[in-house]
Amino acid sequence: MAESTYAAVLATGARAPLANAVAFFGMLVTGVALYLPGLAGAFGSRGAVKTVHLAIAAAWICVLLVVVATSDRAALLRTAREIERLGPDDVRWLTGRGGPQGRFNAGQKAHAIAQAAFAVLFTTSGLLLWFGERDTSLRLPGTIVLHDGLTVLASVLVAAHLFLALVWPTTRPALRGMLRGTVRREWASEHHATWVPLSQPTRDAPPSAWVSPGTWALLALAAAVAAIAAVELT
Ligand code: HEM
């Protein structure tokens, strides 16, 4: 019997998640080696590890820009809007009281928003570290704490994400959505009851949503810059 599936889960297909995953683990391994000088020696020299860390960071940013440039941008924008909007049903879902979910459940939305904020903060703090070596006025004492703190937070989040995607039986079927772009209809109707079926035209997220925080990433950035400035001024 042919599989009954729901529409594409991600506008970028598997390209963006794969680029993110490969780059994240590359930067994590090289970053940890930079943090632990003994480990950097095992990879050659600290200088070599740092070059690889920065090369992966540059490649990561370029690949994400290419993915955005070559994707269906209208679909990408719809996806971003859908992720940004959190409503009463999402709060109910997050607090374990049910609440019907759309294409992304509230946990997936929160995770995506956090990772977007982390991407902005990693890039900002990484660039400050890099420019700080060339211009001492950009050498802010809080930057390395922020970069290290983000590494810990992002690693915890990614570990939980991998556990849910690869191990936990009730959430594991969602992995297929990331890799193949579709999920089984029965799975979708059970876990994503308000999602639009493939046969109907895609519509924007419901207008009842409360917040539209692409702003979240910017707020996190502003908070981090304020924190760095505060550390700098004390
Ligand atoms: C655009 C993204 C990034 C840029 C531009 C960047 C840049 C840098 C730079 C310039 C350093 C300082 C190297 C030195 O000590 O001389 C550094 C260190 C480090 N990075 Fe990144 N990085 C980025 C993303 C990441 C990510 C995604 C992770 C983790 C998953 C990470 C983890 C680390 C760690 C753990 C260190 C060592 C910090 C320490 O010595 O305490 N970085 N990075």
Short mmCIF file of C-alpha atoms in Angstrom, two decimals, residues 42-220:
data_model
loop_
_atom_site.label_atom_id
_atom_site.label_comp_id
_atom_site.label_asym_id
_atom_site.label_seq_id
_atom_site.Cartn_x
_atom_site.Cartn_y
_atom_site.Cartn_z
CA ALA A 42 46.46 15.67 19.97
CA PHE A 43 45.03 17.27 16.79
CA GLY A 44 48.37 18.90 15.85
CA SER A 45 48.73 22.42 17.19
CA ARG A 46 46.30 24.89 18.78
CA GLY A 47 46.84 27.18 15.78
CA ALA A 48 45.80 24.44 13.36
CA VAL A 49 42.70 23.60 15.41
CA LYS A 50 41.75 27.28 15.50
CA THR A 51 42.11 27.56 11.71
CA VAL A 52 39.81 24.54 11.27
CA HIS A 53 37.31 26.02 13.80
CA LEU A 54 37.18 29.31 11.89
CA ALA A 55 37.06 27.58 8.49
CA ILE A 56 34.04 25.50 9.59
CA ALA A 57 32.39 28.66 10.99
CA ALA A 58 32.89 30.50 7.66
CA ALA A 59 31.69 27.47 5.66
CA TRP A 60 28.63 27.13 7.94
CA ILE A 61 27.56 30.73 7.37
CA CYS A 62 28.16 30.46 3.59
CA VAL A 63 26.25 27.15 3.29
CA LEU A 64 23.27 28.54 5.23
CA LEU A 65 23.21 31.62 2.98
CA VAL A 66 23.35 29.40 -0.14
CA VAL A 67 20.56 27.17 1.25
CA VAL A 68 18.39 30.23 1.85
CA ALA A 69 19.22 31.69 -1.57
CA THR A 70 18.41 28.44 -3.41
CA SER A 71 15.30 27.44 -1.43
CA ASP A 72 11.69 28.30 -2.06
CA ARG A 73 11.89 31.54 -0.08
CA ALA A 74 8.12 32.01 0.16
CA ALA A 75 7.86 28.56 1.75
CA LEU A 76 10.83 29.37 3.98
CA LEU A 77 9.17 32.57 5.14
CA ARG A 78 5.91 30.71 5.84
CA THR A 79 7.88 28.20 7.89
CA ALA A 80 9.63 30.97 9.85
CA ARG A 81 6.29 32.71 10.56
CA GLU A 82 4.75 29.46 11.70
CA ILE A 83 7.64 28.76 14.06
CA GLU A 84 7.61 32.31 15.46
CA ARG A 85 3.97 32.29 16.45
CA LEU A 86 3.21 30.90 19.86
CA GLY A 87 -0.39 30.78 21.03
CA PRO A 88 -2.48 29.52 23.95
CA ASP A 89 -2.47 25.96 22.56
CA ASP A 90 1.32 26.02 22.59
CA VAL A 91 1.39 27.06 26.25
CA ARG A 92 -1.10 24.29 27.06
CA TRP A 93 1.10 21.79 25.20
CA LEU A 94 4.28 22.98 26.93
CA THR A 95 2.65 22.68 30.34
CA GLY A 96 1.53 19.11 29.62
CA ARG A 97 -2.19 19.94 29.23
CA GLY A 98 -2.53 18.88 25.58
CA GLY A 99 -3.49 21.54 23.07
CA PRO A 100 -3.74 20.62 19.36
CA GLN A 101 -0.55 21.29 17.42
CA GLY A 102 0.15 22.40 13.86
CA ARG A 103 3.08 21.43 11.60
CA PHE A 104 5.51 22.17 14.46
CA ASN A 105 4.67 21.46 18.07
CA ALA A 106 5.51 24.02 20.76
CA GLY A 107 8.66 22.14 21.75
CA GLN A 108 9.93 22.15 18.18
CA LYS A 109 9.14 25.88 17.91
CA ALA A 110 10.95 26.70 21.15
CA HIS A 111 13.94 24.61 20.07
CA ALA A 112 14.12 26.28 16.65
CA ILE A 113 13.87 29.78 18.20
CA ALA A 114 16.60 28.96 20.74
CA GLN A 115 18.89 27.57 18.03
CA ALA A 116 18.32 30.66 15.85
CA ALA A 117 19.25 32.87 18.81
CA PHE A 118 22.31 30.70 19.52
CA ALA A 119 23.43 30.94 15.88
CA VAL A 120 23.32 34.76 16.10
CA LEU A 121 25.10 34.77 19.46
CA PHE A 122 27.79 32.24 18.42
CA THR A 123 28.53 34.29 15.32
CA THR A 124 28.59 37.61 17.22
CA SER A 125 30.78 36.35 20.06
CA GLY A 126 33.03 34.39 17.66
CA LEU A 127 33.54 37.46 15.48
CA LEU A 128 34.25 39.59 18.58
CA LEU A 129 36.88 37.04 19.67
CA TRP A 130 38.42 37.10 16.21
CA PHE A 131 38.35 40.91 15.77
CA GLY A 132 39.46 41.32 19.39
CA GLU A 133 42.80 39.77 18.44
CA ARG A 134 43.29 42.54 15.91
CA ASP A 135 41.72 45.51 17.70
CA THR A 136 42.08 45.60 21.50
CA SER A 137 39.04 47.90 21.86
CA LEU A 138 36.90 44.92 20.77
CA ARG A 139 38.45 42.61 23.36
CA LEU A 140 35.54 42.40 25.81
CA PRO A 141 36.02 40.23 28.90
CA GLY A 142 32.51 38.73 28.74
CA THR A 143 32.86 37.44 25.19
CA ILE A 144 34.67 34.20 25.94
CA VAL A 145 32.28 33.47 28.83
CA LEU A 146 29.37 33.96 26.44
CA HIS A 147 30.97 31.75 23.74
CA ASP A 148 31.72 28.99 26.29
CA GLY A 149 28.30 29.29 27.96
CA LEU A 150 26.60 29.00 24.58
CA THR A 151 28.65 25.88 23.84
CA VAL A 152 27.35 24.22 27.02
CA LEU A 153 23.72 25.33 26.50
CA ALA A 154 23.65 24.40 22.81
CA SER A 155 25.24 21.00 23.52
CA VAL A 156 22.61 20.18 26.16
CA LEU A 157 19.84 21.21 23.77
CA VAL A 158 21.31 19.24 20.86
CA ALA A 159 21.76 16.16 23.08
CA ALA A 160 18.08 16.34 24.13
CA HIS A 161 17.06 16.93 20.50
CA LEU A 162 19.04 13.85 19.37
CA PHE A 163 17.54 11.75 22.15
CA LEU A 164 13.99 12.67 21.09
CA ALA A 165 14.74 12.26 17.38
CA LEU A 166 16.69 9.00 17.56
CA VAL A 167 15.75 7.17 20.76
CA TRP A 168 12.40 8.13 22.36
CA PRO A 169 9.76 5.89 20.71
CA THR A 170 6.86 8.38 20.66
CA THR A 171 8.85 11.21 19.06
CA ARG A 172 11.19 9.18 16.83
CA PRO A 173 8.86 9.11 13.77
CA ALA A 174 9.35 12.90 13.41
CA LEU A 175 12.95 12.31 12.27
CA ARG A 176 11.59 11.13 8.95
CA GLY A 177 10.13 14.62 8.42
CA MET A 178 13.61 16.11 8.66
CA LEU A 179 15.33 13.56 6.43
CA ARG A 180 12.68 12.82 3.81
CA GLY A 181 10.46 15.89 4.09
CA THR A 182 7.29 13.93 4.81
CA VAL A 183 5.69 12.12 7.73
CA ARG A 184 2.97 9.45 7.83
CA ARG A 185 -0.58 10.80 7.69
CA GLU A 186 -1.67 8.77 10.74
CA TRP A 187 1.27 10.13 12.72
CA ALA A 188 0.49 13.69 11.64
CA SER A 189 -3.20 13.47 12.50
CA GLU A 190 -2.37 12.11 15.94
CA HIS A 191 0.47 14.50 16.86
CA HIS A 192 -0.18 17.54 14.63
CA ALA A 193 -3.97 17.66 14.51
CA THR A 194 -4.31 21.20 13.09
CA TRP A 195 -1.76 20.74 10.31
CA VAL A 196 -3.08 21.38 6.78
CA PRO A 197 -3.39 18.15 4.76
CA LEU A 198 -1.38 17.78 1.56
CA SER A 199 -4.51 18.03 -0.55
CA GLN A 200 -5.34 21.52 0.72
CA PRO A 201 -3.47 24.70 -0.17
CA THR A 202 -0.95 25.78 2.46
CA ARG A 203 -2.17 28.66 4.55
CA ASP A 204 -0.43 31.01 6.89
CA ALA A 205 -0.33 30.27 10.60
CA PRO A 206 -3.59 31.13 12.43
CA PRO A 207 -3.98 34.83 13.30
CA SER A 208 -4.83 34.03 16.94
CA ALA A 209 -1.09 33.68 17.73
CA TRP A 210 0.32 35.97 20.40
CA VAL A 211 3.85 36.78 19.49
CA SER A 212 5.89 37.01 16.35
CA PRO A 213 9.36 36.90 17.70
CA GLY A 214 11.90 36.69 14.89
CA THR A 215 12.58 39.38 17.41
CA TRP A 216 13.57 36.65 19.91
CA ALA A 217 16.91 36.17 18.25
CA LEU A 218 17.43 39.94 18.24
CA LEU A 219 16.39 40.26 21.89
CA ALA A 220 18.84 37.52 22.85
#
